[in-house]
C-alpha cells in the first residue's frame, strides 16, 4: 500500500535559517503529492502541491519538487520566520489509494529569534 | 469563500455513549472526507463520501459510520465510544475529480472520552 516517511522532529531553527524537511513515499503509479501545515489548535492548511514528476509546488516562500526517480518531495524554505513554527505533514493521494490522503507522521518546526 | 466548517468544536463524552459530528464543505465541493488525528497515531483516513454515497472506508470498526446529505454536508457517527476514540476529528472537502484535487480541511472537532 501507499506510505509516506518524514524526517523525525522536532526541528529547531533560528530565524532566517534555511529549512529542509525530508519526505519520501511509496506508492503505485503516479500519486499527487502535498504538504500541509497545522498551527496549534487548528486544522490542516494546504501549503503546496505537485501532481506529476518534476513539478515544483511553491507558496509563501516554501518549495517542494516531485522527484519520481528518488520518490521524494522535500520541503524547503530559504529563510524561516518565527511565524512558520507549526507541524508540517507530507501526504499523497490517488493511484491505488483512491482519493484518500496518506500522511506522514508530521514534523514539528520551532523557529526562535 | 467560506471554508470547511465543523461542529461542535469540542465534545466530552463517556464510554459507551454515542456522538454525531457535523461538517459543511466548501461551496461547490461534492466530496467529503473524515480523518482521525489521535495522539501518537497520526492522521488516519476514516471515510470518503461523494454524491451521497460512501466511496471508501479506512481500517476502522463498523461503529464508525456516516452519511452525506443532498446539500453535500456530512455527519460522522461513532457508537459505543471507547477511551481510544479520544482524538481530533477532521473533515475535508474537494472537487470530485480524483486524487489530483487537494483536500481542504476544517478546524476539527476535539472529542474527549472520559
GROMACS .gro file of C-alpha atoms in nm:
model
  227
    1UNK     CA    1   0.000   0.000   0.000
    2UNK     CA    2   0.087   0.367  -0.006
    3UNK     CA    3   0.310   0.513   0.263
    4UNK     CA    4   0.489   0.839   0.345
    5UNK     CA    5   0.803   0.877   0.554
    6UNK     CA    6   0.902   1.211   0.703
    7UNK     CA    7   1.208   1.313   0.898
    8UNK     CA    8   1.165   1.299   1.272
    9UNK     CA    9   1.116   1.620   1.462
   10UNK     CA   10   1.119   1.846   1.640
   11UNK     CA   11   1.333   2.071   1.425
   12UNK     CA   12   1.455   2.390   1.593
   13UNK     CA   13   1.599   2.671   1.380
   14UNK     CA   14   1.698   3.031   1.426
   15UNK     CA   15   1.506   3.295   1.234
   16UNK     CA   16   1.634   3.341   0.875
   17UNK     CA   17   1.788   2.992   0.868
   18UNK     CA   18   1.739   2.753   0.575
   19UNK     CA   19   1.478   2.482   0.620
   20UNK     CA   20   1.463   2.134   0.472
   21UNK     CA   21   1.211   1.872   0.580
   22UNK     CA   22   1.265   1.541   0.406
   23UNK     CA   23   0.976   1.337   0.270
   24UNK     CA   24   0.988   1.011   0.075
   25UNK     CA   25   0.699   0.799  -0.040
   26UNK     CA   26   0.600   0.453  -0.158
   27UNK     CA   27   0.310   0.433  -0.400
   28UNK     CA   28   0.191   0.266  -0.716
   29UNK     CA   29   0.179   0.472  -1.032
   30UNK     CA   30   0.185   0.849  -1.016
   31UNK     CA   31   0.029   0.987  -0.700
   32UNK     CA   32  -0.030   1.353  -0.628
   33UNK     CA   33   0.187   1.496  -0.352
   34UNK     CA   34   0.102   1.761  -0.094
   35UNK     CA   35   0.243   1.949   0.201
   36UNK     CA   36   0.002   2.059   0.471
   37UNK     CA   37   0.073   2.277   0.776
   38UNK     CA   38  -0.103   2.263   1.112
   39UNK     CA   39  -0.081   2.553   1.355
   40UNK     CA   40  -0.161   2.490   1.723
   41UNK     CA   41  -0.530   2.431   1.784
   42UNK     CA   42  -0.619   2.442   1.416
   43UNK     CA   43  -0.691   2.206   1.129
   44UNK     CA   44  -0.464   2.144   0.833
   45UNK     CA   45  -0.392   2.409   0.573
   46UNK     CA   46  -0.276   2.318   0.225
   47UNK     CA   47   0.071   2.463   0.175
   48UNK     CA   48   0.159   2.338  -0.173
   49UNK     CA   49   0.104   2.053  -0.416
   50UNK     CA   50   0.252   1.876  -0.719
   51UNK     CA   51   0.068   1.638  -0.946
   52UNK     CA   52   0.335   1.498  -1.178
   53UNK     CA   53   0.705   1.424  -1.192
   54UNK     CA   54   0.937   1.729  -1.188
   55UNK     CA   55   0.651   1.962  -1.089
   56UNK     CA   56   0.755   2.224  -0.835
   57UNK     CA   57   0.494   2.339  -0.587
   58UNK     CA   58   0.551   2.673  -0.415
   59UNK     CA   59   0.370   2.901  -0.173
   60UNK     CA   60   0.468   3.163   0.088
   61UNK     CA   61   0.839   3.105   0.020
   62UNK     CA   62   0.812   2.726   0.062
   63UNK     CA   63   0.902   2.496  -0.228
   64UNK     CA   64   0.898   2.123  -0.300
   65UNK     CA   65   0.982   1.931  -0.620
   66UNK     CA   66   0.819   1.599  -0.716
   67UNK     CA   67   1.113   1.364  -0.777
   68UNK     CA   68   0.992   1.037  -0.928
   69UNK     CA   69   1.339   0.887  -0.953
   70UNK     CA   70   1.406   0.925  -0.579
   71UNK     CA   71   1.037   0.908  -0.473
   72UNK     CA   72   1.085   1.226  -0.273
   73UNK     CA   73   0.907   1.556  -0.212
   74UNK     CA   74   1.133   1.750   0.025
   75UNK     CA   75   1.005   2.081   0.165
   76UNK     CA   76   1.243   2.379   0.160
   77UNK     CA   77   1.239   2.745   0.259
   78UNK     CA   78   1.529   2.981   0.224
   79UNK     CA   79   1.466   3.195   0.532
   80UNK     CA   80   1.226   3.086   0.805
   81UNK     CA   81   1.036   3.317   1.035
   82UNK     CA   82   0.902   3.269   1.387
   83UNK     CA   83   0.552   3.260   1.234
   84UNK     CA   84   0.648   2.942   1.043
   85UNK     CA   85   0.652   2.746   1.369
   86UNK     CA   86   0.399   2.466   1.318
   87UNK     CA   87   0.369   2.096   1.234
   88UNK     CA   88   0.426   2.007   0.868
   89UNK     CA   89   0.271   1.700   0.706
   90UNK     CA   90   0.370   1.540   0.377
   91UNK     CA   91   0.086   1.349   0.207
   92UNK     CA   92  -0.005   1.168  -0.112
   93UNK     CA   93  -0.325   1.067  -0.287
   94UNK     CA   94  -0.451   0.893  -0.595
   95UNK     CA   95  -0.335   0.588  -0.793
   96UNK     CA   96  -0.407   0.278  -0.593
   97UNK     CA   97  -0.520   0.464  -0.285
   98UNK     CA   98  -0.833   0.618  -0.422
   99UNK     CA   99  -0.896   0.973  -0.315
  100UNK     CA  100  -0.782   0.926   0.042
  101UNK     CA  101  -0.477   1.110   0.170
  102UNK     CA  102  -0.196   0.907   0.321
  103UNK     CA  103   0.002   1.122   0.562
  104UNK     CA  104   0.348   1.114   0.708
  105UNK     CA  105   0.384   1.139   1.084
  106UNK     CA  106   0.440   1.515   1.075
  107UNK     CA  107   0.747   1.723   1.158
  108UNK     CA  108   0.728   1.989   1.425
  109UNK     CA  109   0.920   2.305   1.340
  110UNK     CA  110   1.013   2.562   1.601
  111UNK     CA  111   1.174   2.887   1.490
  112UNK     CA  112   1.345   3.102   1.752
  113UNK     CA  113   1.463   3.462   1.742
  114UNK     CA  114  -1.523   3.196   0.015
  115UNK     CA  115  -1.626   3.016   0.332
  116UNK     CA  116  -1.405   2.725   0.423
  117UNK     CA  117  -1.496   2.386   0.560
  118UNK     CA  118  -1.692   2.426   0.882
  119UNK     CA  119  -1.723   2.166   1.155
  120UNK     CA  120  -1.938   2.149   1.465
  121UNK     CA  121  -1.912   2.126   1.754
  122UNK     CA  122  -1.554   2.236   1.823
  123UNK     CA  123  -1.528   2.034   2.143
  124UNK     CA  124  -1.717   1.740   2.292
  125UNK     CA  125  -1.683   1.547   2.613
  126UNK     CA  126  -1.846   1.205   2.633
  127UNK     CA  127  -1.823   0.896   2.846
  128UNK     CA  128  -1.755   0.538   2.744
  129UNK     CA  129  -2.046   0.364   2.574
  130UNK     CA  130  -2.216   0.685   2.459
  131UNK     CA  131  -2.282   0.782   2.100
  132UNK     CA  132  -2.172   1.101   1.923
  133UNK     CA  133  -2.251   1.283   1.598
  134UNK     CA  134  -2.008   1.524   1.435
  135UNK     CA  135  -2.108   1.758   1.154
  136UNK     CA  136  -1.929   1.904   0.854
  137UNK     CA  137  -2.021   2.156   0.584
  138UNK     CA  138  -1.796   2.151   0.277
  139UNK     CA  139  -1.674   2.441   0.069
  140UNK     CA  140  -1.942   2.555  -0.174
  141UNK     CA  141  -1.911   2.359  -0.498
  142UNK     CA  142  -1.726   2.066  -0.342
  143UNK     CA  143  -1.906   1.734  -0.365
  144UNK     CA  144  -1.656   1.508  -0.187
  145UNK     CA  145  -1.626   1.497   0.191
  146UNK     CA  146  -1.360   1.307   0.385
  147UNK     CA  147  -1.322   1.227   0.752
  148UNK     CA  148  -0.989   1.172   0.928
  149UNK     CA  149  -0.894   1.090   1.285
  150UNK     CA  150  -0.591   1.253   1.445
  151UNK     CA  151  -0.520   1.066   1.764
  152UNK     CA  152  -0.220   1.131   1.986
  153UNK     CA  153   0.063   0.906   1.883
  154UNK     CA  154  -0.124   0.758   1.585
  155UNK     CA  155  -0.103   1.041   1.335
  156UNK     CA  156  -0.367   1.119   1.076
  157UNK     CA  157  -0.577   0.822   0.974
  158UNK     CA  158  -0.832   0.813   0.693
  159UNK     CA  159  -1.182   0.721   0.809
  160UNK     CA  160  -1.440   0.771   0.533
  161UNK     CA  161  -1.495   0.931   0.193
  162UNK     CA  162  -1.837   1.038   0.069
  163UNK     CA  163  -1.928   1.169  -0.274
  164UNK     CA  164  -2.268   1.241  -0.423
  165UNK     CA  165  -2.433   1.090  -0.118
  166UNK     CA  166  -2.252   0.756  -0.142
  167UNK     CA  167  -1.976   0.605   0.070
  168UNK     CA  168  -1.684   0.562  -0.173
  169UNK     CA  169  -1.405   0.439   0.050
  170UNK     CA  170  -1.353   0.338   0.410
  171UNK     CA  171  -1.042   0.321   0.625
  172UNK     CA  172  -0.947   0.048   0.869
  173UNK     CA  173  -1.198   0.138   1.142
  174UNK     CA  174  -1.469  -0.075   1.307
  175UNK     CA  175  -1.833  -0.055   1.191
  176UNK     CA  176  -1.929   0.159   1.491
  177UNK     CA  177  -1.777   0.444   1.292
  178UNK     CA  178  -2.029   0.541   1.027
  179UNK     CA  179  -2.158   0.844   0.850
  180UNK     CA  180  -2.364   0.986   0.572
  181UNK     CA  181  -2.373   1.268   0.321
  182UNK     CA  182  -2.681   1.477   0.262
  183UNK     CA  183  -2.816   1.616  -0.069
  184UNK     CA  184  -2.653   1.954   0.009
  185UNK     CA  185  -2.318   1.765   0.042
  186UNK     CA  186  -2.287   1.826   0.414
  187UNK     CA  187  -2.190   1.522   0.616
  188UNK     CA  188  -2.221   1.360   0.957
  189UNK     CA  189  -1.985   1.122   1.130
  190UNK     CA  190  -2.142   0.894   1.389
  191UNK     CA  191  -1.949   0.697   1.646
  192UNK     CA  192  -2.136   0.443   1.860
  193UNK     CA  193  -2.029   0.269   2.178
  194UNK     CA  194  -1.750   0.518   2.244
  195UNK     CA  195  -1.421   0.383   2.378
  196UNK     CA  196  -1.138   0.566   2.550
  197UNK     CA  197  -0.916   0.531   2.243
  198UNK     CA  198  -1.169   0.727   2.036
  199UNK     CA  199  -1.039   1.044   2.202
  200UNK     CA  200  -0.896   1.243   1.912
  201UNK     CA  201  -0.930   1.540   1.683
  202UNK     CA  202  -1.172   1.453   1.402
  203UNK     CA  203  -1.101   1.643   1.085
  204UNK     CA  204  -1.333   1.688   0.791
  205UNK     CA  205  -1.207   1.783   0.445
  206UNK     CA  206  -1.373   1.856   0.113
  207UNK     CA  207  -1.265   1.860  -0.250
  208UNK     CA  208  -1.391   1.877  -0.602
  209UNK     CA  209  -1.482   1.532  -0.732
  210UNK     CA  210  -1.203   1.492  -0.986
  211UNK     CA  211  -0.993   1.219  -0.836
  212UNK     CA  212  -0.680   1.240  -0.629
  213UNK     CA  213  -0.542   1.534  -0.826
  214UNK     CA  214  -0.757   1.783  -0.641
  215UNK     CA  215  -0.635   1.895  -0.299
  216UNK     CA  216  -0.847   1.842   0.007
  217UNK     CA  217  -0.930   2.145   0.220
  218UNK     CA  218  -0.969   2.090   0.592
  219UNK     CA  219  -1.183   2.234   0.867
  220UNK     CA  220  -1.052   2.311   1.215
  221UNK     CA  221  -1.182   1.982   1.353
  222UNK     CA  222  -1.389   1.857   1.644
  223UNK     CA  223  -1.194   1.758   1.951
  224UNK     CA  224  -1.361   1.459   2.115
  225UNK     CA  225  -1.264   1.361   2.468
  226UNK     CA  226  -1.384   1.034   2.619
  227UNK     CA  227  -1.387   1.010   2.999
   0.00000   0.00000   0.00000
